[in-house]
Every structure is written in structure tokens, then in C-alpha cells.
Coordinates of C-alpha atoms and ligand atoms in Angstrom, one line a residue:
X282 CA -23.2 14.6 -8.4
X283 CA -20.8 11.7 -7.7
X284 CA -21.6 8.2 -8.7
X285 CA -23.1 5.8 -6.1
X286 CA -22.1 2.6 -4.6
X287 CA -24.2 -0.2 -3.0
X288 CA -26.0 0.8 0.2
X289 CA -28.0 -2.4 1.1
X290 CA -24.9 -4.3 2.0
X291 CA -23.6 -1.5 4.2
X292 CA -26.7 -0.9 6.3
X293 CA -27.5 -4.6 6.7
X294 CA -24.0 -5.4 7.9
X295 CA -24.0 -2.4 10.2
X296 CA -27.3 -3.3 11.8
X297 CA -26.4 -7.0 12.0
X298 CA -23.0 -6.3 13.6
X299 CA -24.8 -4.0 16.1
X300 CA -21.9 -1.7 16.2
X301 CA -19.3 -4.1 17.6
X302 CA -16.1 -2.2 18.9
X303 CA -14.9 -1.8 15.4
X304 CA -16.0 0.5 12.7
X305 CA -17.1 -1.4 9.5
X306 CA -15.7 0.2 6.4
X307 CA -18.0 -0.6 3.6
X308 CA -18.8 0.9 0.2
X309 CA -22.3 2.2 0.3
X310 CA -24.7 4.0 -1.8
X311 CA -24.2 7.6 -0.9
X312 CA -27.5 9.4 -1.4
X313 CA -26.2 12.4 0.4
X314 CA -25.4 15.4 -1.8
X315 CA -23.7 17.3 1.0
X316 CA -22.9 16.3 4.6
X317 CA -24.2 18.7 7.2
X318 CA -21.7 19.9 9.7
X319 CA -23.4 17.9 12.4
X320 CA -22.7 14.7 10.5
X321 CA -19.4 14.2 12.3
X322 CA -19.6 11.5 14.8
X323 CA -17.8 11.1 18.2
X324 CA -18.0 7.7 20.0
X325 CA -18.3 9.4 23.4
X326 CA -15.4 7.3 24.7
X327 CA -12.9 9.6 26.4
X328 CA -9.3 9.5 25.3
X329 CA -6.7 10.8 27.7
X330 CA -4.3 13.2 26.1
X331 CA -1.5 11.5 28.0
X332 CA -2.3 8.5 25.9
X333 CA -3.0 10.2 22.6
X334 CA 0.2 12.3 22.9
X335 CA 2.3 9.2 23.1
X336 CA 0.9 6.5 20.8
X337 CA 3.2 3.5 20.4
X338 CA 2.4 1.3 17.4
X339 CA 3.3 -2.4 16.7
X340 CA 3.0 -3.5 13.0
X341 CA 2.7 -7.1 11.8
X342 CA 5.7 -8.0 9.5
X343 CA 3.1 -9.4 7.0
X344 CA 2.6 -5.7 6.2
X345 CA 6.2 -5.2 5.3
X346 CA 5.7 -6.3 1.7
X347 CA 8.8 -8.5 2.0
X348 CA 6.8 -11.3 0.4
X349 CA 5.9 -9.1 -2.5
X350 CA 2.3 -8.4 -1.5
X351 CA 1.5 -5.1 -3.2
X352 CA -1.0 -4.0 -0.7
X353 CA 1.5 -4.6 2.1
X354 CA 4.1 -2.6 0.2
X355 CA 1.6 0.3 -0.2
X356 CA 0.8 0.2 3.5
X357 CA 4.6 0.1 4.4
X358 CA 5.1 3.2 2.3
X359 CA 2.1 5.1 3.6
X360 CA 2.5 4.4 7.3
X361 CA 5.3 6.9 8.1
X362 CA 3.4 9.5 6.1
X363 CA 0.2 8.9 8.0
X364 CA 2.3 9.2 11.2
X365 CA 3.6 12.6 10.0
X366 CA 0.1 14.0 9.2
X367 CA -1.4 12.8 12.4
X368 CA 1.5 13.9 14.6
X369 CA 1.6 17.4 13.1
X370 CA -2.0 18.6 13.4
X371 CA -2.6 18.8 17.1
X372 CA -0.5 19.2 20.3
X373 CA -2.6 16.3 21.7
X374 CA -2.0 13.6 19.0
X375 CA 1.4 12.0 18.5
X376 CA 2.5 8.6 17.1
X377 CA 5.8 8.4 18.9
X378 CA 7.1 5.0 17.7
X379 CA 6.4 2.3 15.1
X380 CA 7.8 -1.2 15.8
X381 CA 7.7 -4.1 13.3
X382 CA 7.7 -7.8 14.2
X383 CA 6.5 -11.3 13.5
X384 CA 5.0 -12.1 16.9
X385 CA 2.0 -9.9 17.5
X386 CA 1.6 -8.7 21.1
X387 CA -2.0 -9.0 22.5
X388 CA -3.8 -5.8 21.7
X389 CA -3.8 -3.3 24.6
X390 CA -0.8 -4.8 26.3
X391 CA 2.8 -3.6 25.4
X392 CA 1.8 -1.3 22.6
X393 CA -1.1 1.2 22.3
X394 CA -2.1 0.1 18.8
X395 CA -1.4 -3.2 17.1
X396 CA -1.7 -3.1 13.2
X397 CA -2.2 -6.6 11.8
X398 CA -2.8 -8.0 8.3
X399 CA -5.9 -10.1 7.5
X400 CA -7.2 -11.9 4.4
X401 CA -10.9 -11.1 4.6
X402 CA -11.3 -11.3 0.9
X403 CA -12.0 -8.9 -2.0
X404 CA -15.6 -8.4 -1.0
X405 CA -14.7 -7.2 2.5
X406 CA -13.6 -3.8 3.8
X407 CA -10.1 -2.5 3.1
X408 CA -9.5 -2.2 6.9
X409 CA -11.2 -1.8 10.3
X410 CA -10.2 -0.5 13.7
X411 CA -11.2 -0.7 17.3
X412 CA -12.6 2.4 19.0
X413 CA -11.5 3.5 22.4
X414 CA -12.9 1.5 25.3
X415 CA -13.7 4.5 27.5
X416 CA -10.8 4.0 30.0
X417 CA -8.8 6.8 28.4
X418 CA -6.8 4.5 26.1
X419 CA -6.9 4.8 22.3
X420 CA -8.5 1.9 20.4
X421 CA -5.9 -1.0 20.5
X422 CA -6.3 -2.9 17.2
X423 CA -6.3 -2.1 13.4
X424 CA -6.6 -4.7 10.7
X425 CA -5.6 -4.3 7.1
X426 CA -7.2 -6.5 4.4
X427 CA -4.4 -7.7 2.1
X428 CA -6.9 -9.1 -0.4
X429 CA -8.5 -5.8 -1.4
X430 CA -6.1 -4.3 -3.8
X431 CA -6.4 -0.6 -4.6
X432 CA -2.8 -0.1 -5.7
X433 CA -4.0 0.3 -9.2
X434 CA -5.3 3.7 -8.4
X435 CA -3.0 6.4 -9.9
X436 CA -3.0 8.1 -6.6
X437 CA -2.7 4.9 -4.5
X438 CA -0.2 6.4 -2.1
X439 CA -2.6 9.1 -1.1
X440 CA -5.4 6.5 -0.8
X441 CA -3.5 4.3 1.5
X442 CA -2.3 7.2 3.6
X443 CA -5.9 8.4 4.0
X444 CA -7.0 4.8 4.8
X445 CA -4.5 4.6 7.7
X446 CA -5.3 8.1 9.0
X447 CA -9.0 7.2 8.8
X448 CA -8.4 4.0 10.9
X449 CA -6.3 5.9 13.4
X450 CA -9.1 8.4 13.8
X451 CA -11.4 5.5 14.8
X452 CA -8.8 4.5 17.5
X453 CA -8.8 8.2 18.6
X454 CA -12.6 8.1 19.0
X455 CA -14.2 9.2 15.8
X456 CA -17.1 7.5 14.0
X457 CA -18.2 7.7 10.4
X458 CA -19.1 11.1 9.0
X459 CA -22.5 11.1 7.3
X460 CA -24.0 8.7 9.8
X461 CA -26.6 11.2 10.9
X462 CA -27.9 12.1 7.4
X463 CA -27.2 8.6 6.2
X464 CA -29.5 7.1 8.7
X465 CA -26.6 5.0 10.2
X466 CA -26.7 6.7 13.5
X467 CA -27.7 4.9 16.6
X468 CA -28.4 7.1 19.6
X469 CA -28.8 4.0 21.8
X470 CA -25.2 3.1 21.3
X471 CA -22.0 5.1 21.8
X472 CA -22.3 7.5 18.9
X473 CA -23.1 11.2 19.3
X474 CA -23.2 13.9 16.7
X475 CA -20.4 16.5 17.2
X476 CA -21.9 19.9 17.9
X477 CA -21.6 21.9 14.7
X478 CA -19.5 24.8 16.0
X479 CA -18.3 25.0 12.5
X480 CA -20.3 25.6 9.4
X481 CA -18.3 23.7 6.9
X482 CA -20.4 21.6 4.6
X483 CA -18.6 18.5 3.5
X484 CA -18.5 16.6 0.3
X485 CA -19.7 13.0 1.1
X486 CA -17.0 11.6 -1.2
X487 CA -14.2 13.7 0.1
X488 CA -14.8 13.6 3.9
X489 CA -12.1 11.4 5.4
X490 CA -14.3 9.7 7.9
X491 CA -17.1 8.7 5.6
X492 CA -17.8 5.0 6.1
X493 CA -16.0 4.1 2.9
X494 CA -12.8 5.1 1.4
X495 CA -13.4 7.6 -1.4
X496 CA -12.0 6.6 -4.7
X497 CA -11.6 10.3 -5.3
X498 CA -8.3 12.1 -4.7
X499 CA -8.4 15.2 -2.5
X500 CA -5.4 16.5 -4.4
X501 CA -7.0 16.3 -7.8
X502 CA -3.7 15.0 -9.0
X503 CA -3.0 11.7 -10.7
X504 CA -0.4 10.5 -8.3
X505 CA 0.7 12.3 -5.1
X506 CA 1.9 15.9 -4.9
X507 CA 5.7 16.2 -4.7
X508 CA 5.5 17.4 -1.1
X509 CA 2.8 14.9 -0.1
X510 CA 5.2 12.9 2.1
X511 CA 6.4 16.0 4.0
X512 CA 3.1 15.9 5.9
X513 CA 2.8 19.7 6.0
X514 CA -0.2 20.4 3.9
X515 CA -3.3 19.2 5.7
X516 CA -5.5 19.6 2.7
X517 CA -3.8 16.7 1.0
X518 CA -5.5 14.4 3.5
X519 CA -8.2 16.3 5.4
X520 CA -11.3 18.3 4.4
X521 CA -12.1 21.4 6.5
X522 CA -15.0 19.4 8.0
X523 CA -12.5 16.7 9.0
X524 CA -10.3 19.3 10.7
X525 CA -13.3 20.9 12.4
X526 CA -14.1 17.6 14.2
X527 CA -10.5 17.0 15.1
X528 CA -10.4 20.5 16.6
X529 CA -13.6 19.8 18.6
X530 CA -11.9 17.2 20.8
X531 CA -8.1 17.4 20.3
X532 CA -7.6 21.1 19.4
X533 CA -5.6 21.8 16.3
X534 CA -2.5 23.8 16.1
X535 CA -1.9 26.5 13.4
X536 CA -1.8 26.4 10.5
X537 CA -4.3 23.5 10.6
X538 CA -7.0 25.1 12.7
X539 CA -8.8 26.3 9.6
X540 CA -12.4 25.3 8.9
Ligands
ZN139 ZN1 -14.2 3.6 9.2

């Protein structure tokens, strides 16, 4: 049984922020031993494949790491790898371009997703993202907290790659796995439990979309596997439960359609 984190903060914040169009990433006490298949969450905001097949991304130069910020450097290294994983699992998901710049365009204008840097402090979430607005577009904004430094993890490159893939999955319409069993599920708002066409139990600390970023490596390695950056082995980033929920809306292509 994995160690626990602090729950009160998570629930209080979630309830108080009444599910703004961003998904709060908070460490929380995970009293779940396993996550049921039906714990995957869809925000019920349609995304047109014409949009998800051609996602253009703009990135704030503050995330280039040119000023020596180690979190920014880690994000700069992880972003092209996250792009590879996301663009290889489904015929309906493709990040086609990543543009860097100093002047951030308004979200939802010239680029599909704007990734900016923020300084929300060491007590805040490592990142957050907007969910789709229901018009068919993907969520238009992602924000990375430069103050929360996880680069000390021996497998930090895997961590930051998973963090970015997690946030992109919010922009693609997914909520936090575990919300049903974790009591953080609000039927009155957008969230809906994804029908459990699969029967893949999920480890609460391994599931990519749990509402915190697991401090546990999926690879079981200290560091990243030699072929991690190739983006060809889904199990370096996704659990089977993660893949099952992706397949439910976007359809996965072989060999990733295993769950
Ligand atoms: Zn999240």
C-alpha cells in the first residue's frame, strides 16, 4: 500500500474552485487501494477530431530555461517527448507544431494551446490546464509552475513528460481518474464516468490522470529508459487504464490498443 498525501487541501480547493475550466492538480491523500475501471472521467465536452488531429502549440520562452531555471529546462527537454507519445497513440491526436516566443498570443486565437510559465509558489500545483469549451476545440491554455521543483527526482525526465501528457489530456477532454471513488465527482457539472468497457483496475499512484502527479516511476527505473525519448513504448507513460480511456473517445492504433 503506497504512502498517503494530504487530502483536506485537495477537496477543499476543488469544492471552493467549483470546477473552474481548469483542472486543479493537487497532492491528496489517496485512500483508494485500487481505482475501478469506471473511475476514468470525461468532461463531456466534445472535441472535433479535425482539431485534435492538428494541434498547434505556442510556448512561453520563459519555459526555455535560457535563464537557468531548472524546471523550465526540464519542461523544454520533456515537451518534444510528450509530443511524440501523444502523437503516436491515436490516429485522432497529433501535435503538429510547437512554436516558442516571448509575446504570448491570447489563448484560443492563433494557436490551439498556449503553454505559459507561472510562479504560483512551492505550495501550489505543478501545472494546470483548461478543458475543452464544448465548441469542438481543445482546451486552449496550460500553465507550468516554475516554483515547484521536481528535478531532484532521479527519473525527473519521465516525471515532466508525464506531467505534460497529463495536462494535454485535460485539454483533450479528460478529467481526473479516481474522482468517482475519491468522492471528487460532481454529476451536476461537466464530469461523467467513462463506461467501463475495459476491466483494467488501475493503481491510484500509477494512473496518469490521477489528480496529482505520482512520485512513482512507471518504468521502475532510476532515470529514464534508454529508449524513453523514442516515444514508442506506451507503458513508459500510460497505464492500461489510461490507454482504455483514450481508446474510448479517440480510438487507439496498434500496438497501443492494449488494455
Ligand atoms: Zn490534472
